[in-house]
Amino acid sequence: MSDQEQPSATPAASGSSPEVQRQRAIQLAQALRHELQKAVIGQREVIDDVLTALIAGGHVLVEGVPGLGKTLLVRALARCFGGEFSRIQFTPDLMPSDVTGHAVYDLASEQFKLRKGPVFTHLLLADEINRAPAKTQAALLEVMQERQVTLEGRALPVPQPFMVLATQNPIEQEGTYPLPEAELDRFMLKLRMDYPDAGEELEMVRQVTRSARADMLEVTPLRTLLQAKDVLALQKIASDLPFDEQVLDYAVRLGRATRNWPGLSLGAGPRASLALVRGARARALLRGGEFVIPDDVKGCALAVLRHRVRLSPELEIEGLSVDQVLLQLLEQVPAPRL
Amino acid sequence: MRLTDASVAIRPRSAWEALDLGVLLARRHAGLLMASWALISLPVLALLTALLWEYPSWAMFVFWLLKPAFERLPLYILSRALFGDTPTLGQALRAFPRLLKPQLIASLTWRRLSPTRSFDLPVLQLEGLSGAARNQRLVVLGQRDTGAASWLTIVGVHLEMALWLGLVTALYMVLPQQMSIDLDWQKLISPDAGNWLWLDHLSNLLYALALIVWEPVYVACGFSLYLNRRTALEAWDIELVFRRIRQRLGGVAYALLVGLGLLLVQPMERSWAQDTPAAICPLPEADPLGPDADRLQQQTLTSKASRAAIGQLLDAPPFENRQTVTRWRFGDDPQKDVDRGDVESLGQLLRGLFHLAEFWKSIDGIALFFEVLLWAALFGLIGLLLWRYREWLTLFATGREKRQRVARERPAVLFGLQVTPESLPDDIAGSVERLWDEQPREALGLLYRALLSRLLGEFRLPLKSAHTEGEVLQLVEELYQDDLSAYASRLTRHWQNLAYGHRPPPLSSRDELCQGWRQLFGHGVPR
C-alpha cells in the first residue's frame, strides 16, 4: 500500500459521507494487512481470514502444527491494535475462574471484591486451547456468544470489540481435550495454517537470523494502527455493505447443503449461514469492494464450515478430510446468476 | 563279525541311550562320514540341477527322494568302523556301487516314507534279507524301539528344516541392504523373471549342505538302535561274558574238563546198569477215550452220573446267568437282505440309482424354476444396492476424468442461463447496443452470457455452475490471452456492479464493451 502513512485518520472520526468513510476503512484494513504481513511472512490467506474475523466481529480458531507462527500472528495483531490484549496459556490444571475471574476476600475492607479474569479485554489469545479440560473450555462459552461474564450472579459485559483467537495443535492426542461442538460453533472461522512455501521460508529464516533474538520473529517494530473504536467503526461499515438477495441466497444454500450432503454425518447450523454473510461482508471490505459478490461468500466458506460439519465414518475410513469433502460441495452448489 | 572286536561297549541300553551312542559314533567318524556323503550327494545334486535347471523344485524333490540311496554308504562305513576296520575314503567310495544294488527301487519308492528308515536299513544291507524273511525279521526287531526310531526321523525332519532355514537366513543377513532392497523390488516387479532360478538352486544347495551334517548322525543313530535291539535279542552281552571267561580260562578249562570226565565215568556206568531192569513207573495204557471214558461203573456214583451232575451245576447260576430280553424291532431284519445274495442286492442298488436319475430328471423343471428365482433375487439385490447408494456412486465412484468429460460436453443451460449458441442472437454487439438504453441489465446479461458461451464453445473452458464470476475470470487468465482476459475482467466488473451492487453501468462503457466484443469475436455467431 502506498498510502499507509495516514491510516491513523480514523474513519469514524470524520463525519464525511459514507463513501469517503468506506474508502478510509478500506485503506485502514489494507494497511493493517500490510503491517501483519511484515510480521508474519507468508500465510497471506490466514492473515486475510484473521482480519475477516476481526472486521466481522467473530472469533477465530487457528489450527496448525507447531512452529508455523500461530501465536506470532495473534501477537502481531495485538501489537497493531491499540486496545487491551491478554493471553491465557491453557494448561490441564487451568480452572474456569482463572479465565473469567472470581471473588476474593479483601482483609482491609472486610468484604468480597470481584477480581476480573483475563477475559475482560479486547483481544484474547487462548493459546493451545485444547490442553485445558472441557470445564475450562466451557468458561469461554458465555463470553464468546453473549459478550458478557456472569460473576457472583452479576452479568458483567466485556469491552467492545471483543475477539477470541484460539490456537490448537492438531497432531497431539496425548493430554489434549477436543473442543466440544457447542464451543466450536461459537468460533466464526477455523483456520488451517500450512507450511510456508520455499521462498517464504527462506525469507523468514533470513529475517529471524538477522534479528537479535535469534529464534523468533520480532513484533516490536510494528506500529499501532487502530484503536478499539476504529475496529467498531470498521465493523459498522462492513455490516452496512450492500448484500444482494442472490448472494444471500447463495450463502444460505451453502449452509443448508451441508445438512443433507452425502459424506457429512452432521451439517452446519444456522450460525454457519450467519457467519458466511458476516464473513462475506468483511471480505468485501478487505477486497476494497463496495458490495458483496459471490466470490466473497465462497472465499470464506471453507473456513466457516470446516469446524461445523462432521465427516461420515465411511469417508473418514477412506481417509478423506473435511476440507476435501467441503471442496466437492463448493464445486457442486451452483453460484448465483442474474 | 567278532563281538570282541567291537569298538563300543556292548550292553543292553535304553532306546535313548542307544541314540546317544549313535551320535557319539557319528562324531567319532565325522570327517569320513561327512566327506563321503558330500562326495556322493553333491555331484548328484549338481547333475540334477543341470538337468532340471528350469524346475528347481523338481530337482529338490528328486534329490530328496534319493536320500535312502546315499544313506547306504554311511552305514557301510559305520558297520566296518564298529569292529575296528574303518575303511578309507577311497575304499568306501569304491564299495558304494556294490552297496546300491540290492532293493534300490523299493528303498526309493514305497519304503521311502517309512518313519523307521534308518532302523530298517541294516536288516536290508547288513543281513541281506529281502521279501518275507526281511518282513519277519523286522517284526521281531520292531517289537521294541520303533517309537524311538520314528521320533528320530521326525526330529531329523525338523533339524533339517531348522538348519536349512538358518543357512538361508544367515545368507540373507549377510547380503548388503541395498542389494536386498533391490532384490525385493525386482521380485515385486517381475516375480516370473527367469533370473531368480539361481536363488532357488542356491537354497537347494543349502539344503544339501544341511544334509551333510545331519544324515551321518541319522544313519548312525538308526544303526545303534539296531545294534541295541540285537544285543537284547541275541544276548550279545552274555555271549561276550562267556567268551571273555573262555579266553581267561582257556588252558585250565581243558584240564578241568578231562578231570571231570574221568570222575563222571563210574557213576554213569552204574546208572546204565540200573536202567536195564523193568521200568519202575510204566507208561499208562493207551486209552482211546481218555478221561472221557466211562469209569467207576461199579460205584454208586458213576463217572457218567457225576459228569452229568457237574454239567447241571455248571449250567445254573452262579456259573451261567441266562436272562430273556424282549424288545421290539422292525420286521425286516437287514441281516436277511445280505443273506439273499450279493448279486441281487447289487441289481437292486443299480435299479435304485436308475430310479433316482429318473426322479432327478422329473424335478429338473422345479430346479430350473428355483435357479431362475435365485438369479432374479441376486440381480434384484444388486439393483437395490445400486439404487440405495446411487448418490454415493455418482459422487465418489465415478472417475474424475469422466465427470470432467461430462462437464465439457457443453451443457445447454449453465448457471441457469441459456448458453447454447442457438439461444443467442446472431449479432450480439448490435443487440446489446439496441437493448442498452431501455434494459441495461438485460443488455449486460446478454453480453456476459455470450462471453460464457464463447468460453465454453471456442475455448473449451470446463465451466461449471458452481463457478463464481471471479473463478471464471481466473480460468480465463489461465488461457494466457491478454486481450480476452482484459475484456473479460472489464465485462465482469460491469456485470458485478450491476448485478450485485445495483449500479447501472456508465453510458460510455456501452460502446467500449461492444467495440471490444467486435474486435475479439467479430460479428458472426460462434461455430
PDB file of C-alpha atoms in Angstrom, chain B residues 305-412:
ATOM      1  CA  ALA B 305     -23.604-139.514  36.564  1.00  0.00           C
ATOM      2  CA  SER B 306     -21.087-137.276  38.216  1.00  0.00           C
ATOM      3  CA  ARG B 307     -20.273-135.643  34.887  1.00  0.00           C
ATOM      4  CA  ALA B 308     -23.976-135.002  34.270  1.00  0.00           C
ATOM      5  CA  ALA B 309     -24.334-133.534  37.772  1.00  0.00           C
ATOM      6  CA  ILE B 310     -21.312-131.314  37.232  1.00  0.00           C
ATOM      7  CA  GLY B 311     -22.759-130.233  33.888  1.00  0.00           C
ATOM      8  CA  GLN B 312     -26.019-129.373  35.562  1.00  0.00           C
ATOM      9  CA  LEU B 313     -24.245-127.382  38.224  1.00  0.00           C
ATOM     10  CA  LEU B 314     -22.188-125.501  35.705  1.00  0.00           C
ATOM     11  CA  ASP B 315     -25.278-124.709  33.684  1.00  0.00           C
ATOM     12  CA  ALA B 316     -27.003-122.955  36.603  1.00  0.00           C
ATOM     13  CA  PRO B 317     -26.066-119.783  38.453  1.00  0.00           C
ATOM     14  CA  PRO B 318     -23.619-118.682  39.562  1.00  0.00           C
ATOM     15  CA  PHE B 319     -21.707-120.266  36.667  1.00  0.00           C
ATOM     16  CA  GLU B 320     -24.195-119.406  33.956  1.00  0.00           C
ATOM     17  CA  ASN B 321     -26.544-116.435  34.077  1.00  0.00           C
ATOM     18  CA  ARG B 322     -29.271-116.648  31.493  1.00  0.00           C
ATOM     19  CA  GLN B 323     -31.803-113.965  31.006  1.00  0.00           C
ATOM     20  CA  THR B 324     -34.549-113.358  28.485  1.00  0.00           C
ATOM     21  CA  VAL B 325     -34.764-109.972  26.838  1.00  0.00           C
ATOM     22  CA  THR B 326     -37.874-108.935  24.977  1.00  0.00           C
ATOM     23  CA  ARG B 327     -37.740-105.955  22.668  1.00  0.00           C
ATOM     24  CA  TRP B 328     -39.432-104.515  19.599  1.00  0.00           C
ATOM     25  CA  ARG B 329     -37.689-104.485  16.275  1.00  0.00           C
ATOM     26  CA  PHE B 330     -38.522-103.965  12.640  1.00  0.00           C
ATOM     27  CA  GLY B 331     -39.969-106.875  10.828  1.00  0.00           C
ATOM     28  CA  ASP B 332     -37.380-106.789   8.105  1.00  0.00           C
ATOM     29  CA  ASP B 333     -34.144-107.835   9.620  1.00  0.00           C
ATOM     30  CA  PRO B 334     -31.390-106.234   7.492  1.00  0.00           C
ATOM     31  CA  GLN B 335     -29.392-109.364   8.109  1.00  0.00           C
ATOM     32  CA  LYS B 336     -31.719-111.236   5.786  1.00  0.00           C
ATOM     33  CA  ASP B 337     -31.053-108.946   2.803  1.00  0.00           C
ATOM     34  CA  VAL B 338     -27.415-109.716   2.974  1.00  0.00           C
ATOM     35  CA  ASP B 339     -28.281-113.343   3.066  1.00  0.00           C
ATOM     36  CA  ARG B 340     -30.242-113.144  -0.149  1.00  0.00           C
ATOM     37  CA  GLY B 341     -27.118-112.846  -2.155  1.00  0.00           C
ATOM     38  CA  ASP B 342     -24.837-110.083  -3.315  1.00  0.00           C
ATOM     39  CA  VAL B 343     -25.857-110.190  -6.953  1.00  0.00           C
ATOM     40  CA  GLU B 344     -29.470-109.499  -6.255  1.00  0.00           C
ATOM     41  CA  SER B 345     -28.741-106.610  -3.892  1.00  0.00           C
ATOM     42  CA  LEU B 346     -26.317-105.112  -6.392  1.00  0.00           C
ATOM     43  CA  GLY B 347     -29.025-105.252  -9.032  1.00  0.00           C
ATOM     44  CA  GLN B 348     -31.431-103.593  -6.659  1.00  0.00           C
ATOM     45  CA  LEU B 349     -28.927-100.873  -5.954  1.00  0.00           C
ATOM     46  CA  LEU B 350     -28.434-100.245  -9.662  1.00  0.00           C
ATOM     47  CA  ARG B 351     -32.184-100.148 -10.188  1.00  0.00           C
ATOM     48  CA  GLY B 352     -32.477 -97.676  -7.308  1.00  0.00           C
ATOM     49  CA  LEU B 353     -29.843 -95.468  -8.822  1.00  0.00           C
ATOM     50  CA  PHE B 354     -31.675 -95.626 -12.127  1.00  0.00           C
ATOM     51  CA  HIS B 355     -34.898 -94.609 -10.449  1.00  0.00           C
ATOM     52  CA  LEU B 356     -33.115 -91.798  -8.705  1.00  0.00           C
ATOM     53  CA  ALA B 357     -31.810 -90.476 -12.039  1.00  0.00           C
ATOM     54  CA  GLU B 358     -35.321 -90.577 -13.470  1.00  0.00           C
ATOM     55  CA  PHE B 359     -36.610 -88.773 -10.427  1.00  0.00           C
ATOM     56  CA  TRP B 360     -33.995 -86.059 -10.849  1.00  0.00           C
ATOM     57  CA  LYS B 361     -34.970 -85.677 -14.461  1.00  0.00           C
ATOM     58  CA  SER B 362     -38.563 -85.148 -13.407  1.00  0.00           C
ATOM     59  CA  ILE B 363     -37.680 -82.436 -10.896  1.00  0.00           C
ATOM     60  CA  ASP B 364     -35.433 -80.669 -13.401  1.00  0.00           C
ATOM     61  CA  GLY B 365     -38.220 -78.239 -14.074  1.00  0.00           C
ATOM     62  CA  ILE B 366     -38.507 -77.325 -10.420  1.00  0.00           C
ATOM     63  CA  ALA B 367     -34.763 -76.893 -10.183  1.00  0.00           C
ATOM     64  CA  LEU B 368     -34.829 -74.596 -13.173  1.00  0.00           C
ATOM     65  CA  PHE B 369     -37.570 -72.565 -11.554  1.00  0.00           C
ATOM     66  CA  PHE B 370     -35.576 -72.156  -8.388  1.00  0.00           C
ATOM     67  CA  GLU B 371     -32.452 -71.291 -10.331  1.00  0.00           C
ATOM     68  CA  VAL B 372     -34.266 -68.509 -12.119  1.00  0.00           C
ATOM     69  CA  LEU B 373     -35.716 -67.351  -8.829  1.00  0.00           C
ATOM     70  CA  LEU B 374     -32.288 -67.205  -7.154  1.00  0.00           C
ATOM     71  CA  TRP B 375     -30.664 -65.384 -10.030  1.00  0.00           C
ATOM     72  CA  ALA B 376     -33.513 -62.902 -10.110  1.00  0.00           C
ATOM     73  CA  ALA B 377     -33.101 -62.359  -6.376  1.00  0.00           C
ATOM     74  CA  LEU B 378     -29.381 -61.732  -6.815  1.00  0.00           C
ATOM     75  CA  PHE B 379     -29.860 -59.207  -9.598  1.00  0.00           C
ATOM     76  CA  GLY B 380     -32.648 -57.578  -7.686  1.00  0.00           C
ATOM     77  CA  LEU B 381     -30.397 -57.237  -4.663  1.00  0.00           C
ATOM     78  CA  ILE B 382     -27.632 -55.686  -6.738  1.00  0.00           C
ATOM     79  CA  GLY B 383     -30.113 -53.282  -8.283  1.00  0.00           C
ATOM     80  CA  LEU B 384     -31.461 -52.382  -4.871  1.00  0.00           C
ATOM     81  CA  LEU B 385     -27.966 -51.708  -3.550  1.00  0.00           C
ATOM     82  CA  LEU B 386     -27.147 -49.544  -6.553  1.00  0.00           C
ATOM     83  CA  TRP B 387     -30.344 -47.595  -6.037  1.00  0.00           C
ATOM     84  CA  ARG B 388     -29.736 -47.266  -2.316  1.00  0.00           C
ATOM     85  CA  TYR B 389     -26.245 -45.875  -2.775  1.00  0.00           C
ATOM     86  CA  ARG B 390     -26.796 -44.037  -6.044  1.00  0.00           C
ATOM     87  CA  GLU B 391     -25.750 -40.707  -4.568  1.00  0.00           C
ATOM     88  CA  TRP B 392     -22.558 -42.174  -3.232  1.00  0.00           C
ATOM     89  CA  LEU B 393     -21.779 -43.792  -6.520  1.00  0.00           C
ATOM     90  CA  THR B 394     -22.355 -40.674  -8.558  1.00  0.00           C
ATOM     91  CA  LEU B 395     -20.265 -38.662  -6.128  1.00  0.00           C
ATOM     92  CA  PHE B 396     -17.377 -40.907  -5.286  1.00  0.00           C
ATOM     93  CA  ALA B 397     -17.315 -43.928  -7.521  1.00  0.00           C
ATOM     94  CA  THR B 398     -17.341 -42.314 -10.942  1.00  0.00           C
ATOM     95  CA  GLY B 399     -13.889 -41.259 -12.060  1.00  0.00           C
ATOM     96  CA  ARG B 400     -12.811 -37.672 -12.006  1.00  0.00           C
ATOM     97  CA  GLU B 401     -11.990 -37.733 -15.697  1.00  0.00           C
ATOM     98  CA  LYS B 402     -15.419 -38.991 -16.564  1.00  0.00           C
ATOM     99  CA  ARG B 403     -17.073 -36.258 -14.585  1.00  0.00           C
ATOM    100  CA  GLN B 404     -14.892 -33.658 -16.270  1.00  0.00           C
ATOM    101  CA  ARG B 405     -15.692 -35.026 -19.675  1.00  0.00           C
ATOM    102  CA  VAL B 406     -19.348 -34.840 -18.921  1.00  0.00           C
ATOM    103  CA  ALA B 407     -18.874 -31.269 -17.844  1.00  0.00           C
ATOM    104  CA  ARG B 408     -17.094 -30.489 -21.057  1.00  0.00           C
ATOM    105  CA  GLU B 409     -19.954 -31.670 -23.145  1.00  0.00           C
ATOM    106  CA  ARG B 410     -21.289 -28.153 -23.395  1.00  0.00           C
ATOM    107  CA  PRO B 411     -24.319 -28.038 -21.175  1.00  0.00           C
ATOM    108  CA  ALA B 412     -27.182 -26.195 -22.750  1.00  0.00           C
TER     109      ALA B 412
END
